[in-house]
mmCIF file of C-alpha atoms and ligand atoms in Angstrom:
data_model
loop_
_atom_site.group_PDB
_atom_site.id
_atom_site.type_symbol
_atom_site.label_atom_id
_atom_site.label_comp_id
_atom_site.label_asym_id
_atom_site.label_seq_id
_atom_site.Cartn_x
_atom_site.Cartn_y
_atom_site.Cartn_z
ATOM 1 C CA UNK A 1 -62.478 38.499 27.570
ATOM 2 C CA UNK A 2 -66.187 38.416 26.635
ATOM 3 C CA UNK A 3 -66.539 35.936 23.954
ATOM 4 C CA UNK A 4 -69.787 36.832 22.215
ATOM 5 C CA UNK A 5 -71.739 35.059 19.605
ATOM 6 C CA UNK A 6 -69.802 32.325 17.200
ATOM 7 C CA UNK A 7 -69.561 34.510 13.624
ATOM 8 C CA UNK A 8 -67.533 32.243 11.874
ATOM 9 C CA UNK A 9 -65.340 29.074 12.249
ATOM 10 C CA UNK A 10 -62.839 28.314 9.219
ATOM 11 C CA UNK A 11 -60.683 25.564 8.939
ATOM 12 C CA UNK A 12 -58.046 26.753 12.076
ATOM 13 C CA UNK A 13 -60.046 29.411 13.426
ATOM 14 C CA UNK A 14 -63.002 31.045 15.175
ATOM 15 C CA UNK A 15 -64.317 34.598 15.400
ATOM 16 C CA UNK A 16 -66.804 35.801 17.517
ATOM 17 C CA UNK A 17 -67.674 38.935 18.353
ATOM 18 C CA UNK A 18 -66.739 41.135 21.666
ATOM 19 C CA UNK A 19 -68.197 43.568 23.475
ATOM 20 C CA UNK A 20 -67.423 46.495 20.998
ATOM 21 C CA UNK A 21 -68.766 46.158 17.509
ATOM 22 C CA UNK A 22 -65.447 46.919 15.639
ATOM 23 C CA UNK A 23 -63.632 44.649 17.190
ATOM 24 C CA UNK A 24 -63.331 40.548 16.774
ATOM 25 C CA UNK A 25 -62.323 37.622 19.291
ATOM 26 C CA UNK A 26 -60.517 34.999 16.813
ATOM 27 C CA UNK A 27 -59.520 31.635 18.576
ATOM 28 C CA UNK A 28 -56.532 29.440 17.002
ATOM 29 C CA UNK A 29 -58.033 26.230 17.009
ATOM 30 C CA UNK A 30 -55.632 22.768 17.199
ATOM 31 C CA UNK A 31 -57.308 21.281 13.551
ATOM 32 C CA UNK A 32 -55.063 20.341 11.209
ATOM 33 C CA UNK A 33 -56.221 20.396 7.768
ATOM 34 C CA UNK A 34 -55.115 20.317 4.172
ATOM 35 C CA UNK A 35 -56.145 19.497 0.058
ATOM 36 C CA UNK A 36 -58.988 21.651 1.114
ATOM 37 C CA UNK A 37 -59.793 19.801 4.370
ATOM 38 C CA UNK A 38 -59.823 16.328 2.590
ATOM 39 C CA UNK A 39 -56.892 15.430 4.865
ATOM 40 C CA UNK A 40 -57.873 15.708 8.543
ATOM 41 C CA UNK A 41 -56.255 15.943 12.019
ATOM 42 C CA UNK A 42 -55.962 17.424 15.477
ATOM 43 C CA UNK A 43 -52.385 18.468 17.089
ATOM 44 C CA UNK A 44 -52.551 19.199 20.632
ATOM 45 C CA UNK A 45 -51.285 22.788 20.953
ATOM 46 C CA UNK A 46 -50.795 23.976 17.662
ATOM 47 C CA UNK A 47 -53.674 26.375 18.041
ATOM 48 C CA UNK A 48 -51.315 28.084 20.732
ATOM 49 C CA UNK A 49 -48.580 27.873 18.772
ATOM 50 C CA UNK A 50 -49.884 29.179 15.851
ATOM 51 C CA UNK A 51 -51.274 32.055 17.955
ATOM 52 C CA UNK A 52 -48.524 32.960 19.265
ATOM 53 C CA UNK A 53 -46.043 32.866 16.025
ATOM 54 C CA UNK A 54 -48.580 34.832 14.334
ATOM 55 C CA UNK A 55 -48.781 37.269 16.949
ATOM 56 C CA UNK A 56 -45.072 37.698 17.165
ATOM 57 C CA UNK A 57 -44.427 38.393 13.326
ATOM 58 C CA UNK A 58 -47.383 40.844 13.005
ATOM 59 C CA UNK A 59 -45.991 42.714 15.986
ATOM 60 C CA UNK A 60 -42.618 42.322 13.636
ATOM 61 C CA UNK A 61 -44.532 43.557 10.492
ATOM 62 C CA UNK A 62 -46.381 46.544 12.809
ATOM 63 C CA UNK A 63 -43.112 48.236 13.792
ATOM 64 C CA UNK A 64 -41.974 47.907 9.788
ATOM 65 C CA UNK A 65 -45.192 50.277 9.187
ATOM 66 C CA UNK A 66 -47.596 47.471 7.792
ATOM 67 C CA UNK A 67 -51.004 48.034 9.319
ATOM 68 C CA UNK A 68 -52.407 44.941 10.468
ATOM 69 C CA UNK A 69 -55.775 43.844 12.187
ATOM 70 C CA UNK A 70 -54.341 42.750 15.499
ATOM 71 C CA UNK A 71 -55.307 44.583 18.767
ATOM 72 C CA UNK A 72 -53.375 42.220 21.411
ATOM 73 C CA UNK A 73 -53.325 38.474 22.280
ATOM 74 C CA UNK A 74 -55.536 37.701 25.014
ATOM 75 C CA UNK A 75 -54.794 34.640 26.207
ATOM 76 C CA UNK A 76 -52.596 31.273 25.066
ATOM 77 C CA UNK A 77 -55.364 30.516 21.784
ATOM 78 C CA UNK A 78 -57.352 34.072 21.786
ATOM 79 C CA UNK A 79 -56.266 37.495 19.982
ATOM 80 C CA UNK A 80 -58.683 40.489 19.963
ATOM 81 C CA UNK A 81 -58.973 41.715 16.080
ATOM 82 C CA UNK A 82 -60.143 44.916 14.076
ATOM 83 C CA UNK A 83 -63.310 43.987 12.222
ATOM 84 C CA UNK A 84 -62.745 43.924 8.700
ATOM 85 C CA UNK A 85 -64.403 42.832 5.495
ATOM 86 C CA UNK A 86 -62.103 40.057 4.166
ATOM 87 C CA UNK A 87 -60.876 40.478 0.919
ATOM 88 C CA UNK A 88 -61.371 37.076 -0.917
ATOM 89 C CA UNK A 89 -58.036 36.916 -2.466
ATOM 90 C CA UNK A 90 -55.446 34.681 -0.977
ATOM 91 C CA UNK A 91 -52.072 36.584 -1.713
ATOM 92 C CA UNK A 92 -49.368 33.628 -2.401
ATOM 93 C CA UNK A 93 -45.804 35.070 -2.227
ATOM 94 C CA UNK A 94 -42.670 32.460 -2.999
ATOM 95 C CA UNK A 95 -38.938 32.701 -3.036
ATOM 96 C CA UNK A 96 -38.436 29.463 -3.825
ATOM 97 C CA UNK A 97 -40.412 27.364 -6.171
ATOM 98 C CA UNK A 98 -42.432 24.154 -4.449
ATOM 99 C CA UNK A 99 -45.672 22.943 -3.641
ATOM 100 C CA UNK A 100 -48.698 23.675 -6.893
ATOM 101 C CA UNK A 101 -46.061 25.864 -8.527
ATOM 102 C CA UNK A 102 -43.942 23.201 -9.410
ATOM 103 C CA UNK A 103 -46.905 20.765 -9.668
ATOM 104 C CA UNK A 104 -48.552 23.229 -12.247
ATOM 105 C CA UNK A 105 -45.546 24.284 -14.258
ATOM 106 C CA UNK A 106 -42.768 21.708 -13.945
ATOM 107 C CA UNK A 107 -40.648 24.349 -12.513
ATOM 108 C CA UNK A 108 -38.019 22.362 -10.128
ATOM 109 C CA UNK A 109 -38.963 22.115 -6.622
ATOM 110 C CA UNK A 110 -36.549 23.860 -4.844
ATOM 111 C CA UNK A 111 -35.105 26.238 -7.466
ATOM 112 C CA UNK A 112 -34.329 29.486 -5.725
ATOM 113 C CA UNK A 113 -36.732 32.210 -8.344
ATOM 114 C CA UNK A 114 -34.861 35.199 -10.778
ATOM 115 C CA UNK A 115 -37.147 37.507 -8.274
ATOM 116 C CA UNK A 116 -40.217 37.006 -6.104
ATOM 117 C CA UNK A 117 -43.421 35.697 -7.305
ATOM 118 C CA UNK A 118 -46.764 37.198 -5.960
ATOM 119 C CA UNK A 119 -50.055 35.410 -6.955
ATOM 120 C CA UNK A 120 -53.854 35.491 -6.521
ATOM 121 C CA UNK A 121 -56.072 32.548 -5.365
ATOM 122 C CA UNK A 122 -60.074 33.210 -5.099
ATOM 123 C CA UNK A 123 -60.653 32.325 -1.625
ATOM 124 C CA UNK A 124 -63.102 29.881 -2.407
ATOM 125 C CA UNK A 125 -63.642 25.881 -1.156
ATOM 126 C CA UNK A 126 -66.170 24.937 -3.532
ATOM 127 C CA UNK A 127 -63.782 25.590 -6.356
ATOM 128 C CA UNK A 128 -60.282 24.368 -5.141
ATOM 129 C CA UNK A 129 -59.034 27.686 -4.528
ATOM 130 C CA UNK A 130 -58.192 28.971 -8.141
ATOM 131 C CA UNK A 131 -55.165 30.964 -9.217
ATOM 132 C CA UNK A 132 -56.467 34.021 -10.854
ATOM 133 C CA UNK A 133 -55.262 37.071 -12.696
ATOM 134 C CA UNK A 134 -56.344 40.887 -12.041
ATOM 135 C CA UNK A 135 -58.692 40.615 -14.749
ATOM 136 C CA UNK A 136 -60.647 37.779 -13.170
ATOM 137 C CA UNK A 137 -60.866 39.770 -9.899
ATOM 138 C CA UNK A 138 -62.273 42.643 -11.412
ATOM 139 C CA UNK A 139 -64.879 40.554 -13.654
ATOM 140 C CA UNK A 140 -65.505 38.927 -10.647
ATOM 141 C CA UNK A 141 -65.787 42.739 -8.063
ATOM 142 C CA UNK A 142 -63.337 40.677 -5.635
ATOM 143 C CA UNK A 143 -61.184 44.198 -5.501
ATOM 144 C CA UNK A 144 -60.623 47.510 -7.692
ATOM 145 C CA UNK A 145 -57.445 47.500 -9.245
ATOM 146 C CA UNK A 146 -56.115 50.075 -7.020
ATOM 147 C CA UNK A 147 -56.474 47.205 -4.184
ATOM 148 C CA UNK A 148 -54.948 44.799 -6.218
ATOM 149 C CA UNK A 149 -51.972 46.565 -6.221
ATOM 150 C CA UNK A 150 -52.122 47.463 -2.574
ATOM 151 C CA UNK A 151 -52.222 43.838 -1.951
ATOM 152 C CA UNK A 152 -49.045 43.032 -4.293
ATOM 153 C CA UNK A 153 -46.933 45.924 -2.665
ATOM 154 C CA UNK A 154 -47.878 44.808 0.623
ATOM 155 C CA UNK A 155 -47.106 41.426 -0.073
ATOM 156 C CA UNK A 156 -43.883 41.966 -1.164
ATOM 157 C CA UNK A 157 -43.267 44.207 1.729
ATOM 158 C CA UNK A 158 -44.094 41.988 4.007
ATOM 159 C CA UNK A 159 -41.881 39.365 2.499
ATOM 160 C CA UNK A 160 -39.038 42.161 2.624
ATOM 161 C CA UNK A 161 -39.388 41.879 6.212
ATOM 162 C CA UNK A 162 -39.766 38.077 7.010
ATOM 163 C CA UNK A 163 -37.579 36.889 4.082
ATOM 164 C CA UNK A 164 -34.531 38.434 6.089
ATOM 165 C CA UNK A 165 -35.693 37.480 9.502
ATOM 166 C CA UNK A 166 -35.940 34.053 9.132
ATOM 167 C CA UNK A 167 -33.215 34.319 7.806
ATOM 168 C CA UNK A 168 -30.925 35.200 10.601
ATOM 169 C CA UNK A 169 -32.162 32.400 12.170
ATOM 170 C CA UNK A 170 -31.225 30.287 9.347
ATOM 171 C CA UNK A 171 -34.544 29.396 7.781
ATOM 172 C CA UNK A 172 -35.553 29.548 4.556
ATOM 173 C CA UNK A 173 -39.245 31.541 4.071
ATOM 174 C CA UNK A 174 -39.876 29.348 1.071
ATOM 175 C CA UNK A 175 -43.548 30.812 0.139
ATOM 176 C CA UNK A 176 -46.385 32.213 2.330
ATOM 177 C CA UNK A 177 -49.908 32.934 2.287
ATOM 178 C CA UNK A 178 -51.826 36.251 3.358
ATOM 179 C CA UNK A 179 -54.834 37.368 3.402
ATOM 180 C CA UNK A 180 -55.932 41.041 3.712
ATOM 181 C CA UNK A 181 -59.126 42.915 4.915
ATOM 182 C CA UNK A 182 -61.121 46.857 4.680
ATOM 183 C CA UNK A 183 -60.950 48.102 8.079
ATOM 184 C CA UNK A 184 -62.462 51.678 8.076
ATOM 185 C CA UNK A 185 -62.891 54.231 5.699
ATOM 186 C CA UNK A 186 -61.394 51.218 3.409
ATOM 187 C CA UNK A 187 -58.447 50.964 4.619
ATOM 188 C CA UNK A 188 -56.391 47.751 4.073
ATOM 189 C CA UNK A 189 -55.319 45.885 7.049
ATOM 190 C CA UNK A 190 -53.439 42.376 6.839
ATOM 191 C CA UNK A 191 -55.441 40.004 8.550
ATOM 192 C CA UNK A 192 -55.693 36.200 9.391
ATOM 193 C CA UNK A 193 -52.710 34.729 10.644
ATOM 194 C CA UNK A 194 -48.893 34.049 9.548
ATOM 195 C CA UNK A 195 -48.198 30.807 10.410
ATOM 196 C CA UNK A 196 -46.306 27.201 9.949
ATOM 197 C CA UNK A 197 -49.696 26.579 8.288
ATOM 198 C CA UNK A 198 -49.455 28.976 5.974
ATOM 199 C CA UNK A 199 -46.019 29.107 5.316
ATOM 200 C CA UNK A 200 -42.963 27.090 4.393
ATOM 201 C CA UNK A 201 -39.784 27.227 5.908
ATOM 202 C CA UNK A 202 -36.444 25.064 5.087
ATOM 203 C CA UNK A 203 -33.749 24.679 7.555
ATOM 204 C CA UNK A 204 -30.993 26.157 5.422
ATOM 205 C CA UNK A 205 -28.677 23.828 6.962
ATOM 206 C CA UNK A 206 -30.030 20.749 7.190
ATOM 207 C CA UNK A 207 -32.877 21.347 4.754
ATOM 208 C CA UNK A 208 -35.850 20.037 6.679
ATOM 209 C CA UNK A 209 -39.456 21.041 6.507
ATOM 210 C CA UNK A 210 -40.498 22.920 9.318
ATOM 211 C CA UNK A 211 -44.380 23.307 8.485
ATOM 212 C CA UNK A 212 -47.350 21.953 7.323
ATOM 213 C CA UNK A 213 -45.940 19.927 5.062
ATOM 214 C CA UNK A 214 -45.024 17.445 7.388
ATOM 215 C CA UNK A 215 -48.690 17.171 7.931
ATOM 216 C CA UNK A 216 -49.381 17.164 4.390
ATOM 217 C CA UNK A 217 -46.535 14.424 3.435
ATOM 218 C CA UNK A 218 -47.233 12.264 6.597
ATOM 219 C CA UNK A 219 -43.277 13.680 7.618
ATOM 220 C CA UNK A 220 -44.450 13.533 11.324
ATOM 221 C CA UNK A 221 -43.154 15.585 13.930
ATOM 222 C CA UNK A 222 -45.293 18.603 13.318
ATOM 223 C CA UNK A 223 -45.423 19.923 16.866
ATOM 224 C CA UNK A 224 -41.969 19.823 17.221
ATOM 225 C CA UNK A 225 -41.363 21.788 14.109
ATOM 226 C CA UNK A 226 -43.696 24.184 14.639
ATOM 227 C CA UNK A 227 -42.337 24.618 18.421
ATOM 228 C CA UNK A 228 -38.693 24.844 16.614
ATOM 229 C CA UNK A 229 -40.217 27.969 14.325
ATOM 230 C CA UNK A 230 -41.742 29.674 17.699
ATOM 231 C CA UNK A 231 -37.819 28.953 19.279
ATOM 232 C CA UNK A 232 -36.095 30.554 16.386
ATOM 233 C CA UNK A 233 -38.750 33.638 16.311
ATOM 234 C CA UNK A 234 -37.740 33.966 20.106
ATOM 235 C CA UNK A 235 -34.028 34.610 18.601
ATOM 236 C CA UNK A 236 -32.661 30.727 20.416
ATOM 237 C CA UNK A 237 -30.825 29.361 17.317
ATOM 238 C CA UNK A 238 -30.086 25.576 17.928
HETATM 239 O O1 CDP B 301 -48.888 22.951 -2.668
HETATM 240 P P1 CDP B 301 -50.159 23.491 -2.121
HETATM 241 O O2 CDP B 301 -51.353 23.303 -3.004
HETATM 242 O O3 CDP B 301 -50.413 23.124 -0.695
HETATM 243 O O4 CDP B 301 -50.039 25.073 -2.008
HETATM 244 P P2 CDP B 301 -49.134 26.173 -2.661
HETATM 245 O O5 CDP B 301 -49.954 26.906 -3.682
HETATM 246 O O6 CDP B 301 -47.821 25.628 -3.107
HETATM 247 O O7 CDP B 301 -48.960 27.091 -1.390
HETATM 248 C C1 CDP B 301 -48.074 28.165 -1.295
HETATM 249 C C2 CDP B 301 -48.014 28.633 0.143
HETATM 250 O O8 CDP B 301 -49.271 29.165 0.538
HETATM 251 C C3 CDP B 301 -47.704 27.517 1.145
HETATM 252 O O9 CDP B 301 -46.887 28.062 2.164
HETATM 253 C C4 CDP B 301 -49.048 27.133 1.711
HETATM 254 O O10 CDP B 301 -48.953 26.672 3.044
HETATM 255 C C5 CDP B 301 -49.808 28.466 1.640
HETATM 256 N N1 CDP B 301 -51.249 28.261 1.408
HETATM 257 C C6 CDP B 301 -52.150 28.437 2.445
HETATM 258 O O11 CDP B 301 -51.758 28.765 3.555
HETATM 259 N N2 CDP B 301 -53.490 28.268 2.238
HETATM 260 C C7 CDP B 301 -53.961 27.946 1.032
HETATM 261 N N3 CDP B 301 -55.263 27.793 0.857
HETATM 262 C C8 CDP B 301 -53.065 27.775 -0.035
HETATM 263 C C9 CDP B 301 -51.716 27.943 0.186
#
């Protein structure tokens, strides 16, 4: 595959570069991290489960018309990637209220919302990752305003089309993370990953976490639900 020089390494993944200049190798590493990396682990496969979830559901997205920065998977951890300039927004979207929403506002974890919320985080470690308004992005040149709203309709899009899915296979897509990117001429591409760690889902039957959170709350079993959320992608319903 021609894994060139380490560019980056985040929290639960690597890019390097390849050998064409607009185009990224990004390896799903098997770190486990949350409360921004204060909490630390290693799970033994996630990295290839988490690589190929992700890779399923932007395939999924794709066909709906939402441009993404994928190429192809290469191998079990490794997907080739359009080069983009990350946009340092991270784009929270939530059906159901949890997690720092209900921390923040009292609002009762687990109440299904009036409509969907879509928020903005500055990507940033140093500062906790703040929720932020339009205005603060454009003080702050993150985005123009025209992007801003790019991101927000492609959020909700992209919720449009996962909301439902999981659905089917009786999960509840309980809030989700993305983060998006300018590919060429500006163009915006979704990038990173969709994943157990940057989602929640709910059994709707039995109610059960199947993500990150049973990382976060010491729940155990976090292979096992994360190998549960690849089944149900595959379309086995258990
Ligand atoms: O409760 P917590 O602070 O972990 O986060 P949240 O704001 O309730 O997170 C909403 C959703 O975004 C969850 O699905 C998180 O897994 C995801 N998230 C993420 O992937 N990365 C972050 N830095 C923050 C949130």
């Amino acid at each position: 595959m021609n894994k060139g020089e380490l560019l980056y390494e985040g929290k639960a993944k690597r890019l390097y570069t390849s050998d064409k200049k607009e185009e990224l190798i990004a390896e799903f590493k098997d770190d486990l991290t949350a409360f921004n990396a204060q909490k630390k682990s290693q799970e033994v496969g996630k990295g290839g489960l988490n690589c190929l979830i992700s890779t399923h559901l932007f395939g999924l997205l794709e066909k709906a018309g939402i441009k993404t920065h994928l190429i192809e998977k290469i191998d079990e951890t490794h997907q080739r990637v359009k080069r983009v300039e990350i946009i340092p927004i991270e784009v929270i979207v939530r059906n159901i209220a949890t997690g720092s929403l209900s921390r923040r506002l009292g609002i009762q974890d687990g109440l299904v919302l009036p409509f969907t919320l879509v928020e903005f985080c500055y990507k940033s470690d140093e500062l906790d990752d703040p929720i932020i308004c339009d205005q603060h992005g454009l003080i702050m040149k993150l985005a123009t305003q025209n992007e801003m709203d790019t991101l927000k309709a492609l959020a909700r899009e992209i919720n449009e089309v996962l909301r439902p899915f999981f659905a089917q296979r009786r999960l509840n897509l309980v809030d989700f993370k993305v983060e998006f990117g300018r590919g060429e001429n500006g163009e915006i591409l979704l990038a990173d990953e969709i994943s157990p760690d940057s989602c929640r889902f709910w059994d709707m039957d039995s109610g059960e976490k199947l993500d990150k959170d049973r990382f976060r709350q010491d729940l155990g079993g976090v292979k096992v639900a994360y190998e549960e959320v690849l089944k149900r992608i595959e379309g086995a319903i258990l």
